[in-house]
XYZ file of C-alpha atoms in Angstrom:
485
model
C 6.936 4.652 -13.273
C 7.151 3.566 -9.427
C 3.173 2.785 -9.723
C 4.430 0.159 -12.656
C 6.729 -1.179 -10.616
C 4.752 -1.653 -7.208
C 1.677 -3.258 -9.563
C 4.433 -5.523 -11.544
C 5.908 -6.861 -7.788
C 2.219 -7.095 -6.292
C 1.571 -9.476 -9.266
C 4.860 -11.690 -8.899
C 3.637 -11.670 -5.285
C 0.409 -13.308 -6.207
C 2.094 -15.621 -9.058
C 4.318 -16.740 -6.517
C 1.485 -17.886 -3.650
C -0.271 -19.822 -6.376
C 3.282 -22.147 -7.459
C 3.260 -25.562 -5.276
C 5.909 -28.033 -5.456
C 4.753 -31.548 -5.474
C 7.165 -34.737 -4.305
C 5.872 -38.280 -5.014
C 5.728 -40.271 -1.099
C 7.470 -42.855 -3.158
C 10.618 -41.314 -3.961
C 13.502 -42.782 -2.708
C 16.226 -40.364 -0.674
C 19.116 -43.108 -0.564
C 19.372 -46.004 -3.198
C 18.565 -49.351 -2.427
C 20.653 -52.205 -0.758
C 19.055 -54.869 -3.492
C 20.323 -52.457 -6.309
C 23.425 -54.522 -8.475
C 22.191 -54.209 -11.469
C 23.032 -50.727 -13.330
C 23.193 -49.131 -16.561
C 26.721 -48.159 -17.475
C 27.435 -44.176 -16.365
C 27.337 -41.769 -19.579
C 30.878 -40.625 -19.118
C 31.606 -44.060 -19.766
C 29.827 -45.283 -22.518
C 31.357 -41.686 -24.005
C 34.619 -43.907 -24.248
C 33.396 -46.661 -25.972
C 29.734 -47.615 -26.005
C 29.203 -50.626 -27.809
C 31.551 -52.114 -25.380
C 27.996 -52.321 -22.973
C 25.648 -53.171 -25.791
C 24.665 -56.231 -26.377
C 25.138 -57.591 -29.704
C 22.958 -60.815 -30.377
C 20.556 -61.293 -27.332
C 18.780 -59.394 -24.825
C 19.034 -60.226 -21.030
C 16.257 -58.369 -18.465
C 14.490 -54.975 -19.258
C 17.552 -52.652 -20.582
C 17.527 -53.893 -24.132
C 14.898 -55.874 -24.442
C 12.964 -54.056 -27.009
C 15.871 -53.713 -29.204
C 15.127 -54.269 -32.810
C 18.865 -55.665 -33.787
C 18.143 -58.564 -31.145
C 14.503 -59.329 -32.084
C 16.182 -62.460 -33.953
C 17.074 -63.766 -30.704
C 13.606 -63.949 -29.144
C 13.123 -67.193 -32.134
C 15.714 -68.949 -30.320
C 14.370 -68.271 -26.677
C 11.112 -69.578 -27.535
C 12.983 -73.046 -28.952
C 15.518 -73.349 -26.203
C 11.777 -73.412 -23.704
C 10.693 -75.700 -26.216
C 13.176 -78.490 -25.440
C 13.910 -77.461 -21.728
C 10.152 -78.514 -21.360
C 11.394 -81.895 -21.828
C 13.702 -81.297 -18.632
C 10.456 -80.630 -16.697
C 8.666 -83.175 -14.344
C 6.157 -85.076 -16.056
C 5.631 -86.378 -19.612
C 2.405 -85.290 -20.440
C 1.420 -81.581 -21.848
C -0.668 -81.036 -18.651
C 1.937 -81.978 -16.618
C 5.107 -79.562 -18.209
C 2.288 -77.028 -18.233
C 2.183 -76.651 -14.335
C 6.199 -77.128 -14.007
C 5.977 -73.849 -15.804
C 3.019 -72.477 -13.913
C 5.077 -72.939 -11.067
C 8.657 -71.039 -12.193
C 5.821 -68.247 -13.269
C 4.047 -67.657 -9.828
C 7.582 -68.304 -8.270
C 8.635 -64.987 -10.867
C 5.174 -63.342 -9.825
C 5.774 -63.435 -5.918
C 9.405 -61.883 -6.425
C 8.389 -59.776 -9.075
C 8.749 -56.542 -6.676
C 12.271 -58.394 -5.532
C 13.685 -58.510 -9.090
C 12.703 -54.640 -9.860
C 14.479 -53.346 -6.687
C 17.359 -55.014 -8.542
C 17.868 -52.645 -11.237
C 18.972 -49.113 -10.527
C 17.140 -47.438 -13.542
C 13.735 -47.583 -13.187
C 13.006 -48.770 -16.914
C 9.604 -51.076 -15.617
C 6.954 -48.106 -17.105
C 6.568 -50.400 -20.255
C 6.190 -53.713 -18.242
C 2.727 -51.667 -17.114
C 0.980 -55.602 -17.251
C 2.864 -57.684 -14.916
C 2.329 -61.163 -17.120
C 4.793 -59.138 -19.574
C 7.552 -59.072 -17.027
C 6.821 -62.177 -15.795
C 6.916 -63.652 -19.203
C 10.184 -61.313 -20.200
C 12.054 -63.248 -17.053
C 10.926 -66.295 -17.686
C 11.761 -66.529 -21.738
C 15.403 -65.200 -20.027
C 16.059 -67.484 -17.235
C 14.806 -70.636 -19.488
C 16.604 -69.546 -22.429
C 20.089 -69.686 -19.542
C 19.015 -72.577 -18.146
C 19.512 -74.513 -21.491
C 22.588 -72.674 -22.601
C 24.258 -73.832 -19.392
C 22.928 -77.306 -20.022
C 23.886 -78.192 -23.104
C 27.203 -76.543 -22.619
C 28.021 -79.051 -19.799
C 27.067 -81.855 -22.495
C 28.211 -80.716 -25.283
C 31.397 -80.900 -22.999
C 31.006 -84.712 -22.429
C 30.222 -85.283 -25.936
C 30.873 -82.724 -28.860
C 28.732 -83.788 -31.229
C 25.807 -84.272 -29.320
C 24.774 -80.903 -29.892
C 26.362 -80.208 -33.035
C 23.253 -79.263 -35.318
C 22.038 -77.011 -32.665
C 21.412 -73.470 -33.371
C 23.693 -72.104 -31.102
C 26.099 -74.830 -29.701
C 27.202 -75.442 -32.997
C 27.743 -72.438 -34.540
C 31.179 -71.011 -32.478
C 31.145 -67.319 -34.079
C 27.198 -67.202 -32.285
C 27.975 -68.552 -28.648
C 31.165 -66.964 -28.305
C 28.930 -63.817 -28.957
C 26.650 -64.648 -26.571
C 28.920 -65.782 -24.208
C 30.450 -62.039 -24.044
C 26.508 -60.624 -24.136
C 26.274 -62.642 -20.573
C 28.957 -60.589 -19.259
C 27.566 -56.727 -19.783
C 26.474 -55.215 -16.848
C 23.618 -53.893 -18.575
C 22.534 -57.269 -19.570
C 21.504 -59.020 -16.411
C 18.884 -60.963 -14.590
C 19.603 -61.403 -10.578
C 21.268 -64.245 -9.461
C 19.115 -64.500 -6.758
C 15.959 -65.728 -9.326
C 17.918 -67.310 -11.954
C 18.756 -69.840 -8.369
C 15.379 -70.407 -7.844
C 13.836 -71.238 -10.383
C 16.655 -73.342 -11.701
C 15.947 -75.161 -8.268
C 12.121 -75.679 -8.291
C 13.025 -76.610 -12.377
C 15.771 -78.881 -12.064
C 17.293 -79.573 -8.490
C 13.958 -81.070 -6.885
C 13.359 -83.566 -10.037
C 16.646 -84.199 -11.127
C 19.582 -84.411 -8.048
C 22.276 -85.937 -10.602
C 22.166 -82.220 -12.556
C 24.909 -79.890 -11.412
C 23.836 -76.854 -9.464
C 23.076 -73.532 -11.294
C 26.423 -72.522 -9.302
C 27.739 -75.055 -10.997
C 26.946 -74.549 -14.189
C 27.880 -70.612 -14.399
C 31.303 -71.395 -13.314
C 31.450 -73.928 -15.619
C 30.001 -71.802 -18.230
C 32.573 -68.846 -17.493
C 35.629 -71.145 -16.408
C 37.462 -69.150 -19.112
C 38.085 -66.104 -16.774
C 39.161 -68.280 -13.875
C 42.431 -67.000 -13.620
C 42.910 -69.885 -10.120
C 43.393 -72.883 -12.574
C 45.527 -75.391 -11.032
C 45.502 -79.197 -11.572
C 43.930 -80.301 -8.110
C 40.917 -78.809 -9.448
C 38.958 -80.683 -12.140
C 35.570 -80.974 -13.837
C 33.795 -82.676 -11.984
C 34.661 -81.480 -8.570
C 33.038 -78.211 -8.317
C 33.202 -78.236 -4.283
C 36.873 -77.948 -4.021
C 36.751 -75.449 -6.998
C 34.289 -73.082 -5.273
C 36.545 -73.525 -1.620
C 39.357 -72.603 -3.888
C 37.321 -68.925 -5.002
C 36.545 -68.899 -1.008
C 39.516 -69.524 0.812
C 41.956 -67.375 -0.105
C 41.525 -65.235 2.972
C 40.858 -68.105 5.793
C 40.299 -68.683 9.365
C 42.830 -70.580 11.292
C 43.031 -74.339 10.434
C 42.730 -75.114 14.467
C 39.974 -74.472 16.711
C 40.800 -71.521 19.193
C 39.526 -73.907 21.913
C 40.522 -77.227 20.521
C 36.894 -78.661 20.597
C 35.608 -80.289 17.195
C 32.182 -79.465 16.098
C 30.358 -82.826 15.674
C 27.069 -81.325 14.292
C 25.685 -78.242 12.168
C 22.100 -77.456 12.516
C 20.515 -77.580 8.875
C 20.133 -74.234 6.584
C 16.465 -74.767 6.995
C 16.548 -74.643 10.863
C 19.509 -71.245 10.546
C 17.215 -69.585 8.591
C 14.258 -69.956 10.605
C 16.771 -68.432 13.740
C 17.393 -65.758 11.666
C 20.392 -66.852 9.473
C 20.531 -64.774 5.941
C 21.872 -67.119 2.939
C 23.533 -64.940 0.435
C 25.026 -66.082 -2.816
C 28.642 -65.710 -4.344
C 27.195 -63.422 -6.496
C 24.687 -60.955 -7.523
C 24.292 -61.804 -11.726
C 27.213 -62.758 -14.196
C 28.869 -59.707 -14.278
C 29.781 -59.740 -10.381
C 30.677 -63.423 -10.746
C 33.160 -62.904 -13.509
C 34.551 -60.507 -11.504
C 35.224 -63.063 -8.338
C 37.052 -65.001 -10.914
C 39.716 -62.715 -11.606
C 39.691 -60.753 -7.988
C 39.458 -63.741 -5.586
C 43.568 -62.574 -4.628
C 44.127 -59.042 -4.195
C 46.205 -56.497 -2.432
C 45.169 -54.705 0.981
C 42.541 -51.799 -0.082
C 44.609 -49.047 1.455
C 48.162 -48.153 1.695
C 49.769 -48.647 5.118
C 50.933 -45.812 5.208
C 47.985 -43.743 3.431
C 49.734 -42.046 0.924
C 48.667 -42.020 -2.508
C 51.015 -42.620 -5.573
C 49.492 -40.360 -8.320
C 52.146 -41.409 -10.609
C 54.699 -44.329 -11.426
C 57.096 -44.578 -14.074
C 56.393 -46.647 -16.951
C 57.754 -50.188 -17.233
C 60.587 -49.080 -20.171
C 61.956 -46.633 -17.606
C 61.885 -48.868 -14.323
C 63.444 -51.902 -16.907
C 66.315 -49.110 -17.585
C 66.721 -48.537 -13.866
C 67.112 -52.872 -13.635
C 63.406 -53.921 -12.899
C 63.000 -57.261 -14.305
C 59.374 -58.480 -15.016
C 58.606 -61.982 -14.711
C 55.440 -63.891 -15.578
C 53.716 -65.103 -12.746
C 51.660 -68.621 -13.973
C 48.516 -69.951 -12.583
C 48.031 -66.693 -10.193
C 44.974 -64.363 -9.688
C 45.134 -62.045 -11.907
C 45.420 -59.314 -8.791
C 48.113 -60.846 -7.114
C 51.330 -58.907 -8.480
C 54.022 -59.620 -6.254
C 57.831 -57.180 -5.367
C 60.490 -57.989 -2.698
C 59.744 -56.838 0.807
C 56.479 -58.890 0.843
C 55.897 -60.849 4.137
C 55.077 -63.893 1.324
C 56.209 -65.745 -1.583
C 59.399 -63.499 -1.113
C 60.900 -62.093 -4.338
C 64.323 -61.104 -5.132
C 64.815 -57.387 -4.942
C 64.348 -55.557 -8.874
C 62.287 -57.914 -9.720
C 58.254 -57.565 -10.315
C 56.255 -60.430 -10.962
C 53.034 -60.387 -12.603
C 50.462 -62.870 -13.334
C 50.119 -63.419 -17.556
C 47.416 -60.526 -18.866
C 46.000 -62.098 -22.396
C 44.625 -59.220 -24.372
C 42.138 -59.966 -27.443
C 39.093 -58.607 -29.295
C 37.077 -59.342 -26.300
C 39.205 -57.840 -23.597
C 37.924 -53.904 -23.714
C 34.394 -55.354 -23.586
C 35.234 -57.612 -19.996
C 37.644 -55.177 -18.417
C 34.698 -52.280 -19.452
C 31.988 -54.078 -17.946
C 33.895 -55.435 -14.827
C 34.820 -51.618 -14.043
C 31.264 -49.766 -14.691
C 30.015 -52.345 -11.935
C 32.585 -51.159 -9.545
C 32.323 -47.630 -10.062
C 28.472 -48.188 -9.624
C 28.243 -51.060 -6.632
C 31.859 -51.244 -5.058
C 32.709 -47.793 -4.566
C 35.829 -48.441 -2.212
C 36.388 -52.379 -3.438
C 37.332 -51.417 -7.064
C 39.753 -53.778 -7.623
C 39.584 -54.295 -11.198
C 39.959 -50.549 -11.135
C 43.299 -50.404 -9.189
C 44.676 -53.127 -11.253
C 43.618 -51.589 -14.704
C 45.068 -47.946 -13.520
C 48.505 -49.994 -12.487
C 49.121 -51.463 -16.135
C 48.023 -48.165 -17.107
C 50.911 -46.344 -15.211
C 53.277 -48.849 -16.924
C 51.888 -48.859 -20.323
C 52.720 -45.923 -21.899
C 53.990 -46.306 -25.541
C 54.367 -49.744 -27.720
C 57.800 -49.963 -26.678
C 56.399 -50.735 -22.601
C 54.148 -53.407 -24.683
C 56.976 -54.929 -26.313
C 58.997 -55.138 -22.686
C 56.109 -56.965 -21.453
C 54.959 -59.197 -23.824
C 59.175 -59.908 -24.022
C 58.538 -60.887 -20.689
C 55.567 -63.095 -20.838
C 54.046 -60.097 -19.035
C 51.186 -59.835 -21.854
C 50.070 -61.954 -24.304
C 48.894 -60.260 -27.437
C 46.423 -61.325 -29.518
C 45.989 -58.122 -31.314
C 48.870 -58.294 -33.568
C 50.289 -54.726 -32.626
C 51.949 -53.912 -29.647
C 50.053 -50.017 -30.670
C 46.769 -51.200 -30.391
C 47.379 -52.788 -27.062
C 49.160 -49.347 -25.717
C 46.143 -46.970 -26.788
C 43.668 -50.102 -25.437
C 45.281 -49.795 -21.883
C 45.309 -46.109 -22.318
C 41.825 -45.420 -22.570
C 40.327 -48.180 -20.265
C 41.067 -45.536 -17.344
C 39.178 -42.719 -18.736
C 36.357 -40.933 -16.483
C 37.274 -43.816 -13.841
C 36.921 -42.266 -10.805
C 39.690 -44.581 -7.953
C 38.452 -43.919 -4.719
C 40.978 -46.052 -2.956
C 44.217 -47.771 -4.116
C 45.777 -50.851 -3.271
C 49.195 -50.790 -5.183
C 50.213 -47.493 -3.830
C 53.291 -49.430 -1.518
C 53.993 -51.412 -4.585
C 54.133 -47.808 -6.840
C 56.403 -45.958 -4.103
C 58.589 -49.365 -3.933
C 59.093 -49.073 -7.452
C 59.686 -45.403 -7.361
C 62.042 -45.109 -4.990
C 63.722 -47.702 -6.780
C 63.888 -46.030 -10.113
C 65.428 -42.800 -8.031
C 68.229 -44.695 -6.971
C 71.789 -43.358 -8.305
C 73.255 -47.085 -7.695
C 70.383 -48.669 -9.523
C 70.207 -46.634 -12.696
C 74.453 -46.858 -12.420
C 74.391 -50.454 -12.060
C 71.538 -51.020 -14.588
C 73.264 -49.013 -17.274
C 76.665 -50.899 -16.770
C 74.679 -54.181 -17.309
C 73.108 -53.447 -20.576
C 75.916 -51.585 -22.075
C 78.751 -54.273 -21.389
C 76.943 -57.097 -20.319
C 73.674 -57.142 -23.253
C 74.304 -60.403 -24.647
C 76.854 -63.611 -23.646
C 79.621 -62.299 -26.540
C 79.226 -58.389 -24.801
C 79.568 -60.195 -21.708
C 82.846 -62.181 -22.565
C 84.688 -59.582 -24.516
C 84.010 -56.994 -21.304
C 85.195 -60.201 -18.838
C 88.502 -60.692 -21.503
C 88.897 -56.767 -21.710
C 88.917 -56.849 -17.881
C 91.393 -59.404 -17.153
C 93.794 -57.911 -19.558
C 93.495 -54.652 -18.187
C 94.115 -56.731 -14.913
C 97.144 -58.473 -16.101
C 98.705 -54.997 -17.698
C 98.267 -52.648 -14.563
C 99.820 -55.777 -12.479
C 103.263 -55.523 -14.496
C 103.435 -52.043 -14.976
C 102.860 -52.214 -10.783
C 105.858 -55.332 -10.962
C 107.816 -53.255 -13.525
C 107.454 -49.747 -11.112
C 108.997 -51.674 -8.476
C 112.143 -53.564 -9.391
């Protein structure tokens, strides 16, 4: 028996010198700094994942051999068609080395665009003219959309017979395929080329900037009236400025002269854009106002009390027009001061499309803005104060929410799950949530609250408690002149 076992360990001995482990040179320890564009996390998509699948077209490597949206690749192949016309030059030659150029232009950043993605999908892109010619079917096809967009916003029927312009049900789809995280090409490119394309031939064209804001002005919660169409600069120093220098010069001099980008960048000077791809872009819409990341006084709030039960302790919600979506404001703020039990909040509209934005926007800061997730704080917020239909119906009451659903139910278990497998790393409402707690706590408040709505609900409540008081007054004064005579 023991000679069994000293032959059977002798053996594993041997087995064991002969096992080598083998790491590629090539495998990355940390991710990389270029990486914004992600596949949504499973524990996600376990929620709800058609919310990051697109429906109708395919945008970059994730889904682009998807059978549903093989349809698609039709209308990417007319949309080059007619942006060829957009090219310099008139004759076929000519148009044919515009688009040589936008290809060796995708060919040189090739390795660029790759260290984009986070998923290393690129094994069946094994010939590099099929990624080349993947991008540039995908930035063309964008390029149009944009474009006749803009016109078809000058003149509506211009583009009425078009295959996509003029069907509403198709480019509202695509529209919300532009925004899935999963569903991106890098900003980065998509600038580029749209430069060497358009910019250098044709100045009087809006920038690609331009156009995406244009394109996405829908979630631009900072609409205000000084802000129109056609002037893009002040729109874009609107998204910038809301966290500014001083107006003045520390030292009172005025700068006469700027040296050139050109000239920067050959000193050293890194341009970076607003944005990274859609996604991130949509998301500077609706975050360009937003509370400090941390508490001030770094506690965490792990709960607050829904909005029915801080409305019961005298909370009043107002709507908050024309505001960042972000920027809920409460008394005791240095700015735009608010009366005290009162909470304002900027409008929320909810719709068909709303899970699918507020999805998106959230996987791409649990994957790229691990301690900025504002979207995430905000979302986890309404969920603290949505708990049931009847905390919908107090806020849409108040403007709060705007329903498009139809049921105040559907919206409550909509909030409700948005949160799930989120992981918030840091919080930014958590003086806001205590504020509101300690409120609801209050003896006086839920006193005084209760006194309101039993005797003073409505104007005829209100009267008959105002006539019951003044002749309860006017009784207890004679008995007190009757006592003393």
């Amino acid at each position: 028996m023991g000679e069994n076992e000293s032959n059977s360990s002798n053996h594993i001995e041997k087995t064991c010198k002969h096992i080598s482990i083998k790491i590629p040179e090539d495998l990355e320890t940390t991710f990389r700094r270029e990486e914004c564009i992600y596949k949504a996390p499973a524990a996600l998509c376990d929620s709800n994942r058609a919310s990051y699948t697109p429906r109708v077209i395919s945008i970059g490597p994730f889904h682009h051999d998807s059978e549903k949206l093989r349809p698609m690749e039709i209308q990417k192949q007319r949309y080059l068609k007619e942006f060829c016309k957009r090219l310099r030059g008139k004759t076929k030659e000519q148009v044919q080395e515009s688009l040589n150029v936008l290809s060796s232009t995708i060919e040189d950043e090739k390795d660029e665009i790759k260290h984009c993605y986070a998923d290393d999908t690129f094994v069946e892109f094994s010939k590099d003219d099929k990624f080349v010619k993947m991008i540039l079917f995908d930035a063309v096809f964008i390029f149009e959309l944009f474009l006749k967009n803009e016109e078809d916003m000058r003149d509506d029927k211009r583009y009425q017979d078009d295959f996509i312009i003029g069907k509403p049900w198709l480019r509202a789809a695509i529209q919300r395929d532009l925004i899935l995280l999963e569903n991106q090409l890098p900003f980065f490119i998509l600038e580029k080329l749209y430069s060497l394309a358009i910019e250098e031939t044709k100045p009087n064209y809006l920038s690609f900037l331009d156009l995406s804001c244009r394109y996405f002005e829908k979630y631009g919660k900072n609409k205000t009236k000084p802000y129109k169409v056609w002037h893009f600069t002040d729109l874009v120093r609107h998204f910038l400025s809301f966290k500014h220098p001083k107006l003045e010069s520390p030292d009172g001099k005025q700068i006469k002269k700027l040296y050139s980008p050109t000239m920067l960048h050959q000193a050293g000077i890194k341009f970076k854009a607003l944005s990274d791809h859609f996604t991130d872009l949509v998301r500077h819409f609706l975050s360009f106002k937003h509370p400090q990341l941390e508490s001030p006084d770094g506690k965490q709030i792990k709960n607050l009390y829904s909005a029915t039960m801080l409305h019961q302790a005298g909370i009043k919600f107002k709507a908050l027009p024309n505001a960042c979506l972000l920027d809920i404001r409460a008394w005791k703020e240095n700015e735009n001061p608010v009366k005290k039990g009162e909470l304002h909040m900027p409008p929320l509209e909810i719709d068909n499309s709303t899970e699918c934005l507020f999805r998106n926007l959230m996987a791409l800061e649990q994957c790229h803005y691990p301690r900025e997730e504002l979207i995430c704080r905000y979302v986890k917020l309404l969920d603290f104060l949505v708990d049931v239909e009847k905390d919908v119906d107090l806020l849409i009451e108040n403007k709060v929410i705007v329903s498009r659903l139809g049921d105040s139910k559907a919206v409550a278990e909509l909030i409700n799950k948005l949160c799930l497998e989120i992981v918030e790393v840091t919080s930014g409402y958590d003086a806001l949530s205590q504020l509101l707690n300690d409120y609801y706590e209050s003896s006086w408040n839920k006193n005084k609250a209760y006194l309101v709505s039993v005797y003073f609900n409505n104007v005829w409540i209100g009267t008959g408690t105002v006539i019951g008081l003044i002749i309860l007054a006017i009784t207890v004064a004679r008995f007190i002149l009757f006592f003393f005579r």
